[in-house]
Amino acid sequence: RKEVEQDPGPFNVPEGATVAFNCTYSNSASQSFFWYRQDCRKEPKLLMSVYSSGNEDGRFTAQLNRASQYISLLIRDSKLSDSATYLCVGMEYGNKLVFGAGTILRVKS
Amino acid sequence: DTEVTQTPKHLVMGMTNKKSLKCEQHMGHRAMYWYKQKAKKPPELMFVYSYEKLSINESVPSRFSPECPNSSLLNLHLHALQPEDSALYLCASSQAPLGQGDKNIQYFGAGTRLSVL
């Protein structure tokens, strides 16, 4: 079983749509969680940290449920520029990042 | 400024060559990392340096040799690589090893795309 599991997609959505990504993790000792986005042939860039209380940054909302070991990302009013691979990431002891395989999002006009 | 600079951007080397990848950050971060990313796969951790000391080696073959000469620089020395080592090599840094909250956030450089012939 992979430590961090995501639906690989692709998710093909029209501009303006709301799309949700889910992620599960197996290591209950994981300390912190993040969503990164990665554009084709580019480096991963932090989208947002994920907290149990939930956090929102503009059109993006992230949520962590430690009891269910479940992480989500909601994108509202999708833009063409949101097209990318979204990586669900857990941090283990020693600052080791464990990446999910990524979910591909394609926003179309 | 959250910039991590990696050089070179691209590298082609033969299996008998010796080369080095370089990574630099001037954010005062005290943890630095090397990741390897194969095509269509997520990044995988190779090494972690905390306060210039190697703290994690993810069972990486000895043909990869990391070095941290000071708190701003991280090198990855390459020798006798195999074609399957061709990948994107990413460097990252974070403010504090074992930090809390945003001090955990790792910022990535643009990577070195390595081809081994």
Coordinates of N, CA and C in Angstrom, one line a residue:
Chain A
R1 N 0.8 -1.2 0.0 CA 0.0 0.0 0.0 C 0.9 1.2 0.0
K2 N 0.6 2.2 -0.9 CA 1.4 3.4 -0.9 C 1.1 4.3 0.3
E3 N 2.1 5.0 0.7 CA 1.9 5.8 2.0 C 0.9 7.0 1.7
V4 N 0.9 7.6 0.6 CA 0.0 8.6 0.2 C -0.7 8.3 -1.1
E5 N -2.0 8.2 -1.1 CA -2.7 7.7 -2.3 C -3.6 8.8 -2.8
Q6 N -3.5 9.0 -4.1 CA -4.4 10.0 -4.8 C -5.0 9.4 -6.0
D7 N -6.1 9.9 -6.5 CA -6.7 9.5 -7.7 C -5.9 10.2 -8.8
P8 N -5.3 9.5 -9.7 CA -4.4 10.1 -10.7 C -5.1 11.0 -11.7
G9 N -6.4 10.8 -11.9 CA -7.2 11.6 -12.9 C -6.9 11.0 -14.3
P10 N -6.9 11.8 -15.3 CA -7.1 13.3 -15.2 C -8.5 13.7 -15.0
F11 N -8.6 14.9 -14.3 CA -9.9 15.5 -14.2 C -10.0 16.6 -15.3
N12 N -10.9 16.4 -16.2 CA -11.2 17.4 -17.2 C -12.4 18.2 -16.9
V13 N -12.2 19.5 -16.6 CA -13.3 20.3 -16.2 C -13.4 21.6 -17.0
P14 N -14.6 22.2 -17.1 CA -14.7 23.5 -17.9 C -14.3 24.6 -16.9
E15 N -13.9 25.7 -17.5 CA -13.6 26.9 -16.8 C -14.8 27.3 -15.9
G16 N -14.5 27.7 -14.7 CA -15.6 28.1 -13.8 C -16.1 27.0 -12.9
A17 N -15.7 25.7 -13.2 CA -16.2 24.6 -12.4 C -15.6 24.5 -11.1
T18 N -16.2 23.8 -10.2 CA -15.6 23.5 -8.9 C -15.1 22.0 -8.9
V19 N -13.9 21.8 -8.5 CA -13.4 20.4 -8.5 C -12.8 20.1 -7.2
A20 N -12.9 18.9 -6.8 CA -12.4 18.4 -5.5 C -11.4 17.2 -5.7
F21 N -10.3 17.3 -5.0 CA -9.3 16.2 -5.0 C -9.3 15.6 -3.6
N22 N -9.1 14.3 -3.6 CA -9.0 13.6 -2.3 C -7.7 12.9 -2.2
C23 N -7.3 12.6 -1.0 CA -6.0 12.0 -0.8 C -6.1 11.2 0.6
T24 N -5.5 10.0 0.7 CA -5.5 9.3 1.9 C -4.0 9.0 2.3
Y25 N -3.7 8.9 3.5 CA -2.3 8.6 3.9 C -2.4 7.4 5.0
S26 N -1.3 6.6 5.0 CA -1.3 5.4 5.8 C -0.5 5.6 7.1
N27 N 0.4 6.6 7.1 CA 1.3 6.7 8.3 C 0.7 7.7 9.2
S28 N 0.1 7.2 10.3 CA -0.6 8.1 11.2 C 0.4 9.0 12.0
A29 N 1.7 8.7 11.9 CA 2.7 9.5 12.5 C 3.0 10.7 11.7
S30 N 2.5 10.8 10.5 CA 2.8 12.0 9.7 C 2.4 13.2 10.4
Q31 N 3.3 14.2 10.3 CA 3.1 15.4 11.2 C 2.4 16.6 10.5
S32 N 2.8 16.8 9.2 CA 2.2 17.9 8.5 C 1.9 17.5 7.1
F33 N 1.0 18.3 6.5 CA 0.5 17.9 5.2 C 0.4 19.2 4.3
F34 N 0.6 19.0 3.0 CA 0.7 20.1 2.1 C 0.1 19.7 0.7
W35 N -0.4 20.6 0.0 CA -0.7 20.5 -1.4 C 0.4 21.3 -2.2
Y36 N 1.0 20.6 -3.1 CA 1.9 21.3 -4.1 C 1.3 21.1 -5.4
R37 N 1.6 22.1 -6.3 CA 1.2 21.9 -7.7 C 2.5 21.9 -8.5
Q38 N 2.5 21.1 -9.6 CA 3.6 20.9 -10.5 C 3.2 21.1 -11.9
D39 N 3.7 22.1 -12.6 CA 3.5 22.2 -14.0 C 4.5 21.3 -14.8
C40 N 4.1 21.0 -16.0 CA 4.9 20.1 -16.8 C 6.4 20.5 -16.9
R41 N 7.3 19.7 -16.5 CA 8.7 19.9 -16.6 C 9.2 21.1 -15.7
K42 N 8.4 21.3 -14.7 CA 8.8 22.4 -13.7 C 8.9 21.7 -12.3
E43 N 9.4 22.5 -11.4 CA 9.5 22.0 -10.0 C 8.2 22.1 -9.3
P44 N 8.0 21.3 -8.2 CA 6.8 21.5 -7.4 C 6.8 22.8 -6.7
K45 N 5.6 23.4 -6.6 CA 5.5 24.7 -5.9 C 4.4 24.6 -4.9
L46 N 4.7 25.1 -3.7 CA 3.7 25.0 -2.6 C 2.4 25.7 -3.0
L47 N 1.3 25.0 -2.9 CA 0.0 25.6 -3.0 C -0.5 26.1 -1.7
M48 N -0.6 25.1 -0.7 CA -1.0 25.5 0.6 C -0.7 24.4 1.6
S49 N -0.5 24.8 2.9 CA -0.4 23.8 4.0 C -1.8 23.4 4.3
V50 N -1.9 22.3 5.0 CA -3.3 21.7 5.3 C -3.4 21.6 6.8
Y51 N -4.4 22.1 7.4 CA -4.6 22.0 8.8 C -5.9 21.4 9.1
S52 N -6.0 20.8 10.3 CA -7.2 20.1 10.8 C -8.4 21.1 10.8
S53 N -8.1 22.3 11.1 CA -9.2 23.3 11.2 C -9.7 23.7 9.8
G54 N -9.0 23.3 8.8 CA -9.3 23.7 7.4 C -8.7 25.1 7.2
N55 N -8.3 25.3 5.9 CA -7.8 26.6 5.6 C -8.1 26.9 4.2
E56 N -8.3 28.2 3.9 CA -8.7 28.7 2.7 C -7.8 29.8 2.2
D57 N -7.5 29.7 0.9 CA -6.6 30.8 0.3 C -7.3 31.1 -1.1
G58 N -8.1 32.2 -1.1 CA -8.8 32.6 -2.3 C -9.7 31.5 -2.8
R59 N -9.5 30.9 -3.9 CA -10.4 29.9 -4.5 C -10.1 28.5 -4.0
F60 N -9.1 28.4 -3.2 CA -8.6 27.1 -2.8 C -8.9 26.8 -1.3
T61 N -9.5 25.6 -1.0 CA -9.8 25.3 0.4 C -9.2 23.9 0.6
A62 N -8.5 23.7 1.7 CA -7.9 22.4 2.1 C -8.4 22.0 3.4
Q63 N -8.5 20.7 3.6 CA -9.0 20.1 4.8 C -8.3 18.9 5.2
L64 N -8.0 18.7 6.5 CA -7.3 17.5 7.0 C -8.2 16.8 8.0
N65 N -8.5 15.5 7.8 CA -9.2 14.8 8.8 C -8.3 13.7 9.3
R66 N -7.7 13.9 10.5 CA -6.7 13.0 11.1 C -7.4 11.7 11.4
A67 N -8.6 11.7 11.9 CA -9.3 10.4 12.3 C -9.4 9.5 11.1
S68 N -9.8 10.1 10.0 CA -9.9 9.3 8.8 C -8.7 9.2 7.9
Q69 N -7.6 9.9 8.3 CA -6.4 10.0 7.5 C -6.7 10.4 6.1
Y70 N -7.4 11.5 6.0 CA -7.9 11.9 4.7 C -7.7 13.4 4.5
I71 N -7.3 13.8 3.3 CA -6.9 15.2 3.0 C -7.7 15.6 1.7
S72 N -8.2 16.8 1.7 CA -8.9 17.2 0.5 C -8.5 18.6 0.0
L73 N -8.7 18.8 -1.2 CA -8.5 20.2 -1.8 C -9.6 20.5 -2.7
L74 N -10.2 21.7 -2.5 CA -11.3 22.1 -3.3 C -10.9 23.4 -4.1
I75 N -11.1 23.3 -5.4 CA -10.8 24.5 -6.2 C -12.1 25.0 -6.8
R76 N -12.4 26.3 -6.5 CA -13.7 26.9 -7.0 C -13.3 27.8 -8.2
D77 N -14.3 27.9 -9.0 CA -14.2 28.9 -10.2 C -12.9 28.6 -10.9
S78 N -12.7 27.4 -11.4 CA -11.4 26.9 -12.1 C -11.0 27.9 -13.2
K79 N -9.7 28.1 -13.3 CA -9.2 28.9 -14.4 C -8.3 28.0 -15.2
L80 N -8.1 28.5 -16.5 CA -7.2 27.7 -17.4 C -5.9 27.5 -16.7
S81 N -5.4 28.5 -16.0 CA -4.1 28.5 -15.4 C -4.0 27.5 -14.2
D82 N -5.1 27.0 -13.8 CA -5.1 25.9 -12.7 C -4.7 24.6 -13.3
S83 N -4.6 24.4 -14.6 CA -4.2 23.1 -15.2 C -2.8 22.8 -14.7
A84 N -2.7 21.6 -14.1 CA -1.4 21.2 -13.5 C -1.6 19.9 -12.9
T85 N -0.5 19.3 -12.3 CA -0.6 18.1 -11.5 C -0.6 18.6 -10.0
Y86 N -1.5 18.1 -9.2 CA -1.6 18.5 -7.8 C -1.1 17.3 -7.0
L87 N -0.1 17.6 -6.2 CA 0.6 16.6 -5.4 C 0.2 16.7 -3.9
C88 N -0.4 15.7 -3.4 CA -0.7 15.6 -1.9 C 0.6 15.1 -1.2
V89 N 1.0 15.8 -0.2 CA 2.3 15.5 0.4 C 2.1 15.4 1.9
G90 N 2.7 14.4 2.5 CA 2.8 14.2 4.0 C 4.2 14.4 4.4
M91 N 4.4 14.9 5.6 CA 5.7 15.1 6.1 C 5.9 14.1 7.3
E92 N 7.0 13.3 7.3 CA 7.3 12.4 8.3 C 8.4 12.9 9.2
Y93 N 8.7 12.2 10.3 CA 9.8 12.7 11.1 C 11.1 12.8 10.4
G94 N 11.8 13.9 10.7 CA 13.1 14.1 9.9 C 12.8 15.0 8.7
N95 N 11.6 15.6 8.6 CA 11.3 16.5 7.5 C 11.2 15.7 6.2
K96 N 11.0 14.5 6.2 CA 10.9 13.7 5.0 C 9.5 13.9 4.4
L97 N 9.5 14.4 3.2 CA 8.3 14.6 2.4 C 8.0 13.3 1.7
V98 N 6.7 12.9 1.8 CA 6.3 11.7 1.0 C 5.2 12.2 0.1
F99 N 5.4 12.0 -1.2 CA 4.5 12.6 -2.2 C 3.5 11.5 -2.6
G100 N 2.3 11.9 -2.9 CA 1.3 11.1 -3.6 C 1.7 11.1 -5.1
A101 N 1.1 10.3 -5.9 CA 1.5 10.2 -7.3 C 1.0 11.4 -8.1
G102 N 0.1 12.2 -7.5 CA -0.4 13.4 -8.2 C -1.7 13.2 -8.9
T103 N -2.5 14.2 -8.9 CA -3.7 14.2 -9.7 C -3.6 15.3 -10.8
I104 N -3.9 14.8 -12.0 CA -3.8 15.8 -13.1 C -5.1 16.5 -13.3
L105 N -5.0 17.8 -13.4 CA -6.2 18.7 -13.6 C -6.0 19.4 -15.0
R106 N -7.1 19.3 -15.8 CA -7.1 20.0 -17.1 C -8.3 20.8 -17.1
V107 N -8.2 22.1 -17.1 CA -9.3 23.1 -17.2 C -9.4 23.5 -18.7
K108 N -10.6 23.4 -19.2 CA -10.8 23.7 -20.6 C -11.8 24.9 -20.8
S109 N -11.5 25.6 -21.8 CA -12.4 26.8 -22.1 C -13.6 26.3 -22.9
Chain B
D1 N 11.5 36.4 -0.6 CA 12.2 35.7 -1.6 C 12.3 34.2 -1.2
T2 N 11.8 33.3 -2.0 CA 11.9 31.9 -1.6 C 12.7 31.2 -2.7
E3 N 13.8 31.7 -3.1 CA 14.5 31.2 -4.2 C 15.6 30.1 -3.9
V4 N 15.5 29.0 -4.6 CA 16.5 28.0 -4.5 C 17.1 27.9 -5.9
T5 N 18.4 28.0 -6.1 CA 19.0 28.0 -7.4 C 19.8 26.8 -7.6
Q6 N 19.5 26.1 -8.7 CA 20.2 24.9 -9.1 C 21.0 25.1 -10.4
T7 N 22.2 24.6 -10.4 CA 23.0 24.5 -11.7 C 23.6 23.2 -11.8
P8 N 23.8 22.7 -13.1 CA 23.3 23.3 -14.3 C 21.8 23.0 -14.4
K9 N 21.1 23.5 -15.4 CA 19.7 23.2 -15.7 C 19.6 21.9 -16.4
H10 N 20.6 21.6 -17.2 CA 20.6 20.4 -18.0 C 22.0 19.8 -17.9
L11 N 22.1 18.5 -17.9 CA 23.4 17.8 -17.9 C 23.3 16.5 -18.6
V12 N 24.3 16.3 -19.5 CA 24.4 15.0 -20.2 C 25.7 14.4 -19.9
M13 N 25.8 13.2 -19.4 CA 27.1 12.6 -19.0 C 27.1 11.1 -19.4
G14 N 28.4 10.7 -19.6 CA 28.6 9.3 -19.9 C 28.7 8.5 -18.6
M15 N 28.7 7.2 -18.7 CA 28.7 6.4 -17.5 C 30.0 6.4 -16.8
T16 N 31.1 6.9 -17.4 CA 32.4 6.9 -16.8 C 32.7 8.3 -16.3
N17 N 31.8 9.3 -16.5 CA 32.1 10.7 -16.1 C 32.0 10.9 -14.6
K18 N 32.6 12.0 -14.2 CA 32.3 12.5 -12.8 C 31.8 13.9 -13.0
K19 N 30.6 14.2 -12.4 CA 30.0 15.5 -12.5 C 29.5 15.9 -11.1
S20 N 29.1 17.2 -11.0 CA 28.5 17.6 -9.8 C 27.3 18.5 -10.0
L21 N 26.3 18.4 -9.2 CA 25.1 19.3 -9.3 C 25.2 20.2 -8.1
K22 N 24.8 21.5 -8.3 CA 24.9 22.5 -7.3 C 23.6 23.1 -6.9
C23 N 23.5 23.4 -5.7 CA 22.2 24.0 -5.2 C 22.6 25.1 -4.2
E24 N 21.9 26.2 -4.3 CA 22.3 27.4 -3.4 C 21.0 28.1 -3.0
Q25 N 21.0 28.5 -1.7 CA 19.9 29.3 -1.2 C 20.4 30.3 -0.2
H26 N 19.8 31.5 -0.2 CA 20.3 32.5 0.7 C 19.1 33.0 1.6
M27 N 18.3 32.1 2.0 CA 17.2 32.4 2.8 C 17.5 32.1 4.3
G28 N 18.7 31.7 4.6 CA 19.0 31.3 6.0 C 18.4 30.0 6.4
H29 N 18.0 29.2 5.4 CA 17.4 27.9 5.8 C 18.5 27.0 6.3
R30 N 18.2 26.1 7.3 CA 19.2 25.2 7.8 C 18.9 23.8 7.5
A31 N 18.0 23.5 6.7 CA 17.7 22.1 6.2 C 17.7 22.1 4.7
M32 N 18.4 21.2 4.1 CA 18.4 21.1 2.6 C 18.3 19.7 2.2
Y33 N 17.7 19.5 1.0 CA 17.3 18.2 0.6 C 17.7 17.9 -0.9
W34 N 17.9 16.7 -1.2 CA 17.9 16.2 -2.6 C 16.8 15.2 -2.9
Y35 N 16.1 15.5 -4.0 CA 15.1 14.6 -4.4 C 15.4 14.1 -5.9
K36 N 14.9 13.0 -6.2 CA 15.0 12.5 -7.6 C 13.6 12.3 -8.1
Q37 N 13.3 12.8 -9.4 CA 12.0 12.6 -10.0 C 12.1 12.0 -11.4
K38 N 11.6 10.8 -11.5 CA 11.5 10.2 -12.9 C 10.2 10.7 -13.5
A39 N 10.2 10.6 -14.9 CA 9.1 11.1 -15.7 C 7.7 10.4 -15.2
K40 N 6.8 11.3 -15.0 CA 5.4 10.9 -14.7 C 5.3 10.2 -13.3
K41 N 6.3 10.5 -12.5 CA 6.3 10.0 -11.1 C 6.5 11.1 -10.1
P42 N 6.2 11.0 -8.9 CA 6.4 12.1 -7.9 C 7.9 12.1 -7.5
P43 N 8.3 13.2 -6.9 CA 9.7 13.2 -6.3 C 9.9 12.2 -5.2
E44 N 11.1 11.7 -5.2 CA 11.5 10.7 -4.1 C 12.7 11.3 -3.4
L45 N 12.6 11.3 -2.0 CA 13.7 11.8 -1.2 C 14.9 11.0 -1.4
M46 N 16.1 11.7 -1.5 CA 17.4 11.0 -1.5 C 18.1 11.3 -0.2
F47 N 18.4 12.5 0.1 CA 19.2 12.9 1.2 C 18.6 14.1 1.9
V48 N 18.8 14.2 3.3 CA 18.4 15.4 4.1 C 19.7 15.8 4.8
Y49 N 20.0 17.2 4.7 CA 21.0 17.8 5.6 C 20.4 18.7 6.6
S50 N 20.7 18.5 7.8 CA 20.2 19.4 8.9 C 21.4 20.1 9.5
Y51 N 21.5 21.4 9.5 CA 22.6 22.1 10.1 C 23.9 21.6 9.5
E52 N 23.9 21.4 8.2 CA 25.1 21.0 7.4 C 25.6 19.6 7.7
K53 N 24.8 18.8 8.4 CA 25.1 17.4 8.6 C 24.1 16.5 8.0
L54 N 24.6 15.4 7.4 CA 23.7 14.5 6.8 C 22.8 13.8 7.8
S55 N 21.5 13.9 7.7 CA 20.6 13.3 8.7 C 19.8 12.2 8.2
I56 N 19.6 12.2 6.9 CA 18.8 11.1 6.3 C 19.5 10.7 4.9
N57 N 19.7 9.4 4.7 CA 20.2 8.9 3.4 C 19.2 7.7 3.2
E58 N 18.4 7.9 2.1 CA 17.3 7.0 1.8 C 17.9 5.8 1.0
S59 N 19.0 5.2 1.6 CA 19.6 4.0 0.9 C 19.9 4.3 -0.5
V60 N 20.5 5.4 -0.8 CA 20.9 5.8 -2.1 C 22.3 5.2 -2.5
P61 N 22.4 4.7 -3.7 CA 23.7 4.1 -4.1 C 24.9 5.0 -3.9
S62 N 26.0 4.5 -3.7 CA 27.2 5.3 -3.4 C 27.7 6.1 -4.6
R63 N 27.2 5.8 -5.8 CA 27.6 6.6 -6.9 C 27.0 8.0 -6.8
F64 N 26.1 8.2 -5.9 CA 25.6 9.6 -5.6 C 26.3 10.0 -4.2
S65 N 27.0 11.1 -4.2 CA 27.6 11.5 -3.0 C 27.3 12.9 -2.7
P66 N 26.5 13.2 -1.6 CA 26.1 14.5 -1.3 C 27.2 15.2 -0.5
E67 N 27.2 16.5 -0.5 CA 28.1 17.3 0.3 C 27.5 18.7 0.6
C68 N 27.7 19.1 1.8 CA 27.1 20.4 2.2 C 28.2 21.3 2.8
P69 N 28.9 22.0 1.9 CA 30.1 22.8 2.4 C 29.8 23.9 3.4
N70 N 28.6 24.5 3.3 CA 28.2 25.5 4.2 C 26.7 25.6 4.2
S71 N 26.1 26.5 5.0 CA 24.7 26.5 5.2 C 23.9 26.9 4.0
S72 N 24.6 27.5 3.0 CA 23.9 28.0 1.8 C 24.0 27.1 0.6
L73 N 25.0 26.1 0.7 CA 25.3 25.3 -0.5 C 25.1 23.8 -0.3
L74 N 24.6 23.2 -1.3 CA 24.5 21.7 -1.3 C 24.9 21.2 -2.6
N75 N 25.8 20.2 -2.6 CA 26.3 19.6 -3.9 C 25.8 18.1 -3.9
L76 N 25.7 17.6 -5.1 CA 25.5 16.2 -5.3 C 26.6 15.8 -6.4
H77 N 27.5 15.0 -5.9 CA 28.6 14.5 -6.8 C 28.2 13.2 -7.4
L78 N 28.4 13.1 -8.7 CA 27.9 11.9 -9.5 C 29.1 11.2 -10.1
H79 N 29.1 9.9 -10.0 CA 30.3 9.1 -10.5 C 29.8 7.7 -10.9
A80 N 30.1 7.3 -12.1 CA 29.8 6.0 -12.6 C 28.3 5.7 -12.6
L81 N 27.5 6.7 -13.1 CA 26.1 6.6 -13.1 C 25.6 5.6 -14.2
Q82 N 24.4 5.1 -14.0 CA 23.8 4.2 -15.0 C 22.7 5.0 -15.8
P83 N 22.3 4.5 -16.9 CA 21.3 5.1 -17.7 C 20.0 5.3 -16.9
E84 N 19.7 4.3 -16.0 CA 18.4 4.4 -15.2 C 18.5 5.6 -14.2
D85 N 19.6 6.2 -14.0 CA 19.7 7.3 -13.1 C 19.3 8.6 -13.8
S86 N 19.0 8.6 -15.1 CA 18.5 9.7 -15.8 C 17.2 10.2 -15.2
A87 N 17.1 11.4 -14.8 CA 15.9 11.9 -14.1 C 16.1 13.4 -13.9
L88 N 15.1 14.0 -13.3 CA 15.1 15.4 -12.8 C 15.6 15.4 -11.3
Y89 N 16.7 16.1 -11.0 CA 17.2 16.1 -9.6 C 16.8 17.5 -9.0
L90 N 16.0 17.4 -8.0 CA 15.5 18.6 -7.3 C 16.2 18.8 -6.0
C91 N 16.5 20.0 -5.7 CA 17.0 20.5 -4.4 C 15.9 21.3 -3.8
A92 N 15.8 21.2 -2.5 CA 14.8 21.9 -1.7 C 15.5 22.4 -0.4
S93 N 14.9 23.4 0.2 CA 15.4 23.9 1.5 C 14.2 24.2 2.4
S94 N 14.4 24.2 3.7 CA 13.3 24.6 4.6 C 14.0 25.3 5.8
Q95 N 13.2 26.1 6.5 CA 13.8 27.0 7.5 C 14.5 26.3 8.6
A96 N 13.8 25.3 9.1 CA 14.4 24.7 10.3 C 14.2 23.2 10.3
P97 N 15.2 22.4 10.5 CA 14.9 20.9 10.7 C 14.0 20.7 11.8
L98 N 13.0 19.8 11.6 CA 12.1 19.4 12.7 C 11.3 20.7 13.2
G99 N 11.1 21.7 12.3 CA 10.4 22.8 12.7 C 8.9 22.6 12.8
Q100 N 8.2 23.6 13.2 CA 6.8 23.5 13.3 C 6.1 24.5 12.4
G101 N 4.9 24.1 11.9 CA 4.2 25.0 11.1 C 4.9 25.4 9.8
D102 N 4.9 26.6 9.5 CA 5.5 27.1 8.2 C 7.0 26.9 8.1
K103 N 7.6 26.6 9.3 CA 9.1 26.4 9.2 C 9.4 25.0 8.5
N104 N 8.3 24.2 8.4 CA 8.5 22.9 7.7 C 8.5 23.0 6.2
I105 N 8.0 24.1 5.7 CA 7.7 24.2 4.3 C 9.0 24.1 3.5
Q106 N 9.0 23.2 2.5 CA 10.1 23.0 1.6 C 9.9 23.8 0.3
Y107 N 10.9 24.5 -0.1 CA 10.9 25.3 -1.3 C 11.9 24.6 -2.3
F108 N 11.4 24.4 -3.5 CA 12.2 23.6 -4.5 C 12.9 24.5 -5.5
G109 N 14.1 24.1 -5.9 CA 14.7 24.7 -7.0 C 14.1 24.2 -8.3
A110 N 14.5 24.7 -9.5 CA 13.9 24.4 -10.7 C 14.5 23.0 -11.2
G111 N 15.5 22.5 -10.6 CA 16.0 21.2 -10.9 C 17.1 21.1 -11.9
T112 N 17.8 20.0 -12.0 CA 18.8 19.7 -13.0 C 18.2 18.5 -13.7
R113 N 18.0 18.6 -15.0 CA 17.6 17.5 -15.8 C 18.8 16.7 -16.3
L114 N 19.0 15.5 -15.8 CA 20.2 14.7 -16.1 C 19.9 13.6 -17.0
S115 N 20.7 13.4 -18.0 CA 20.7 12.3 -19.0 C 22.0 11.6 -18.9
V116 N 21.9 10.3 -18.6 CA 23.1 9.4 -18.6 C 23.2 8.5 -19.8
L117 N 24.2 8.7 -20.6 CA 24.3 7.9 -21.8 C 25.1 6.7 -21.7

